[in-house]
């Protein structure tokens, strides 16, 4: 695996790569099995796999969240190499945002304003802007996203259509721990007791209870509930346990 510290360097290499399929996995690092599943899929689908690790400041709503975002570069690098990733790109803010975030991708439908968009103002503008920039930098044949961030996945798909991007958007199933909790970098911030309790969230979300009852049940055992909402055959939820915000979604059996 070759590690590239500047976009210019990457663009030079890219020119030499012809007639090959490129898979791309965008991440913010602190890699876990969820990310591994995306890298593995990309390695098996494509001739080359690119991973980016970039903690994108424009998608964070709180400065502390950004400052506390876990950084495990050394470990991440070993994992990516072992999984067969060919290039790991680690861009800087100056390279990614030469305009200091003056130009942005916004989505104008109600979809980016509901669920995560309602609780996190500007979040999806930050996500769509960085994803577009990373797709332009890497020009991949395929890009891989997990279904855990379902709204993000859907918006990226719509953006790819809107801007006629020549990249296939591949969705991969949510990877869960043995108790059913979706894997997330945020889980590391839960205490052992909270981690056990957190499993109630996916359990209730996927139960036959109506959404309002799921919310009541979760609140009664100490979760702070941002939303439990159904949309186009899926049930979405966001909760806070201790200081940690968790999201999940499941396809409903209807
Ligand atoms: O899902 C994530 O980790 C981030 O939102 C992404 C897609 C890497 C953009 O910063």
PDB file of N, CA and C and ligand atoms in Angstrom, residues 24-29 35 52-57 59-60 69 123 126-128 130-131 134 144-146 148-149 152 156 185, ligand 1:
ATOM      1  N   UNK A  24     -13.618   3.030  -4.263  1.00  0.00           N
ATOM      2  CA  UNK A  24     -13.262   4.100  -3.327  1.00  0.00           C
ATOM      3  C   UNK A  24     -14.084   3.967  -2.043  1.00  0.00           C
ATOM      4  N   UNK A  25     -13.388   4.035  -0.904  1.00  0.00           N
ATOM      5  CA  UNK A  25     -14.064   3.994   0.398  1.00  0.00           C
ATOM      6  C   UNK A  25     -13.696   5.282   1.160  1.00  0.00           C
ATOM      7  N   UNK A  26     -14.646   6.236   1.244  1.00  0.00           N
ATOM      8  CA  UNK A  26     -14.367   7.460   1.997  1.00  0.00           C
ATOM      9  C   UNK A  26     -14.643   7.238   3.477  1.00  0.00           C
ATOM     10  N   UNK A  27     -13.733   7.648   4.353  1.00  0.00           N
ATOM     11  CA  UNK A  27     -13.968   7.484   5.793  1.00  0.00           C
ATOM     12  C   UNK A  27     -13.387   8.680   6.552  1.00  0.00           C
ATOM     13  N   UNK A  28     -13.718   8.715   7.829  1.00  0.00           N
ATOM     14  CA  UNK A  28     -13.093   9.708   8.710  1.00  0.00           C
ATOM     15  C   UNK A  28     -12.134   9.004   9.676  1.00  0.00           C
ATOM     16  N   UNK A  29     -11.771   7.759   9.337  1.00  0.00           N
ATOM     17  CA  UNK A  29     -10.809   7.027  10.165  1.00  0.00           C
ATOM     18  C   UNK A  29     -11.456   6.357  11.351  1.00  0.00           C
ATOM     19  N   UNK A  35     -16.250  -0.521   8.439  1.00  0.00           N
ATOM     20  CA  UNK A  35     -15.378  -0.023   7.363  1.00  0.00           C
ATOM     21  C   UNK A  35     -14.698  -1.186   6.652  1.00  0.00           C
ATOM     22  N   UNK A  52      -9.850   6.975   1.745  1.00  0.00           N
ATOM     23  CA  UNK A  52      -9.456   8.289   2.271  1.00  0.00           C
ATOM     24  C   UNK A  52      -9.805   8.326   3.747  1.00  0.00           C
ATOM     25  N   UNK A  53      -8.931   8.966   4.518  1.00  0.00           N
ATOM     26  CA  UNK A  53      -9.237   9.261   5.916  1.00  0.00           C
ATOM     27  C   UNK A  53      -9.151  10.774   6.028  1.00  0.00           C
ATOM     28  N   UNK A  54     -10.302  11.376   6.249  1.00  0.00           N
ATOM     29  CA  UNK A  54     -10.328  12.838   6.393  1.00  0.00           C
ATOM     30  C   UNK A  54     -11.460  13.204   7.354  1.00  0.00           C
ATOM     31  N   UNK A  55     -11.089  13.774   8.477  1.00  0.00           N
ATOM     32  CA  UNK A  55     -12.118  14.190   9.455  1.00  0.00           C
ATOM     33  C   UNK A  55     -12.639  15.537   8.974  1.00  0.00           C
ATOM     34  N   UNK A  56     -13.801  15.473   8.345  1.00  0.00           N
ATOM     35  CA  UNK A  56     -14.324  16.641   7.626  1.00  0.00           C
ATOM     36  C   UNK A  56     -14.982  17.640   8.579  1.00  0.00           C
ATOM     37  N   UNK A  57     -14.360  18.797   8.815  1.00  0.00           N
ATOM     38  CA  UNK A  57     -14.893  19.709   9.832  1.00  0.00           C
ATOM     39  C   UNK A  57     -16.257  20.284   9.477  1.00  0.00           C
ATOM     40  N   UNK A  59     -18.923  19.000   8.418  1.00  0.00           N
ATOM     41  CA  UNK A  59     -20.141  18.219   8.703  1.00  0.00           C
ATOM     42  C   UNK A  59     -20.405  18.056  10.198  1.00  0.00           C
ATOM     43  N   UNK A  60     -19.569  18.684  11.021  1.00  0.00           N
ATOM     44  CA  UNK A  60     -19.767  18.610  12.479  1.00  0.00           C
ATOM     45  C   UNK A  60     -20.577  19.813  12.957  1.00  0.00           C
ATOM     46  N   UNK A  69     -13.013  13.782  18.025  1.00  0.00           N
ATOM     47  CA  UNK A  69     -13.169  12.652  17.104  1.00  0.00           C
ATOM     48  C   UNK A  69     -11.938  11.749  17.191  1.00  0.00           C
ATOM     49  N   UNK A 123     -25.437  19.718   8.377  1.00  0.00           N
ATOM     50  CA  UNK A 123     -24.653  18.472   8.342  1.00  0.00           C
ATOM     51  C   UNK A 123     -24.549  17.918   6.918  1.00  0.00           C
ATOM     52  N   UNK A 126     -22.333  19.761   4.481  1.00  0.00           N
ATOM     53  CA  UNK A 126     -20.922  19.403   4.700  1.00  0.00           C
ATOM     54  C   UNK A 126     -20.607  18.049   4.097  1.00  0.00           C
ATOM     55  N   UNK A 127     -21.507  17.069   4.306  1.00  0.00           N
ATOM     56  CA  UNK A 127     -21.251  15.705   3.795  1.00  0.00           C
ATOM     57  C   UNK A 127     -21.241  15.708   2.264  1.00  0.00           C
ATOM     58  N   UNK A 128     -22.261  16.310   1.659  1.00  0.00           N
ATOM     59  CA  UNK A 128     -22.340  16.268   0.185  1.00  0.00           C
ATOM     60  C   UNK A 128     -21.170  17.015  -0.441  1.00  0.00           C
ATOM     61  N   UNK A 130     -18.088  17.448   0.808  1.00  0.00           N
ATOM     62  CA  UNK A 130     -16.837  16.661   0.891  1.00  0.00           C
ATOM     63  C   UNK A 130     -16.904  15.437  -0.026  1.00  0.00           C
ATOM     64  N   UNK A 131     -18.068  14.780  -0.070  1.00  0.00           N
ATOM     65  CA  UNK A 131     -18.145  13.566  -0.910  1.00  0.00           C
ATOM     66  C   UNK A 131     -17.926  13.939  -2.384  1.00  0.00           C
ATOM     67  N   UNK A 134     -14.231  14.541  -2.900  1.00  0.00           N
ATOM     68  CA  UNK A 134     -13.446  13.303  -2.869  1.00  0.00           C
ATOM     69  C   UNK A 134     -13.681  12.468  -4.136  1.00  0.00           C
ATOM     70  N   UNK A 144     -18.224   3.145  -2.069  1.00  0.00           N
ATOM     71  CA  UNK A 144     -18.904   2.249  -1.124  1.00  0.00           C
ATOM     72  C   UNK A 144     -19.366   3.005   0.128  1.00  0.00           C
ATOM     73  N   UNK A 145     -20.647   2.843   0.469  1.00  0.00           N
ATOM     74  CA  UNK A 145     -21.213   3.453   1.678  1.00  0.00           C
ATOM     75  C   UNK A 145     -22.001   2.407   2.458  1.00  0.00           C
ATOM     76  N   UNK A 146     -22.005   2.555   3.786  1.00  0.00           N
ATOM     77  CA  UNK A 146     -22.770   1.641   4.628  1.00  0.00           C
ATOM     78  C   UNK A 146     -24.208   2.122   4.790  1.00  0.00           C
ATOM     79  N   UNK A 148     -25.912   2.016   7.390  1.00  0.00           N
ATOM     80  CA  UNK A 148     -26.189   2.604   8.711  1.00  0.00           C
ATOM     81  C   UNK A 148     -26.514   4.098   8.551  1.00  0.00           C
ATOM     82  N   UNK A 149     -25.733   4.767   7.701  1.00  0.00           N
ATOM     83  CA  UNK A 149     -26.002   6.186   7.417  1.00  0.00           C
ATOM     84  C   UNK A 149     -26.870   6.252   6.163  1.00  0.00           C
ATOM     85  N   UNK A 152     -27.568   9.603   4.388  1.00  0.00           N
ATOM     86  CA  UNK A 152     -26.348  10.031   3.681  1.00  0.00           C
ATOM     87  C   UNK A 152     -26.228   9.282   2.343  1.00  0.00           C
ATOM     88  N   UNK A 156     -26.317  10.968  -1.335  1.00  0.00           N
ATOM     89  CA  UNK A 156     -25.166  10.843  -2.236  1.00  0.00           C
ATOM     90  C   UNK A 156     -25.635  10.278  -3.584  1.00  0.00           C
ATOM     91  N   UNK A 185     -17.833   4.486  15.308  1.00  0.00           N
ATOM     92  CA  UNK A 185     -16.711   5.011  16.091  1.00  0.00           C
ATOM     93  C   UNK A 185     -17.211   5.541  17.433  1.00  0.00           C
TER      94      UNK A 185
HETATM   95  O1  LIG B   1     -19.728   8.440   6.692  1.00  0.00           O
HETATM   96  C1  LIG B   1     -18.679   9.070   6.912  1.00  0.00           C
HETATM   97  O2  LIG B   1     -17.743   8.589   7.523  1.00  0.00           O
HETATM   98  C2  LIG B   1     -18.557  10.500   6.396  1.00  0.00           C
HETATM   99  O3  LIG B   1     -19.790  11.142   6.440  1.00  0.00           O
HETATM  100  C3  LIG B   1     -17.942  10.589   4.990  1.00  0.00           C
HETATM  101  C4  LIG B   1     -18.809   9.906   3.952  1.00  0.00           C
HETATM  102  C5  LIG B   1     -16.558   9.942   4.993  1.00  0.00           C
HETATM  103  C6  LIG B   1     -17.782  12.052   4.581  1.00  0.00           C
HETATM  104  O4  LIG B   1     -16.934  12.747   5.450  1.00  0.00           O
END
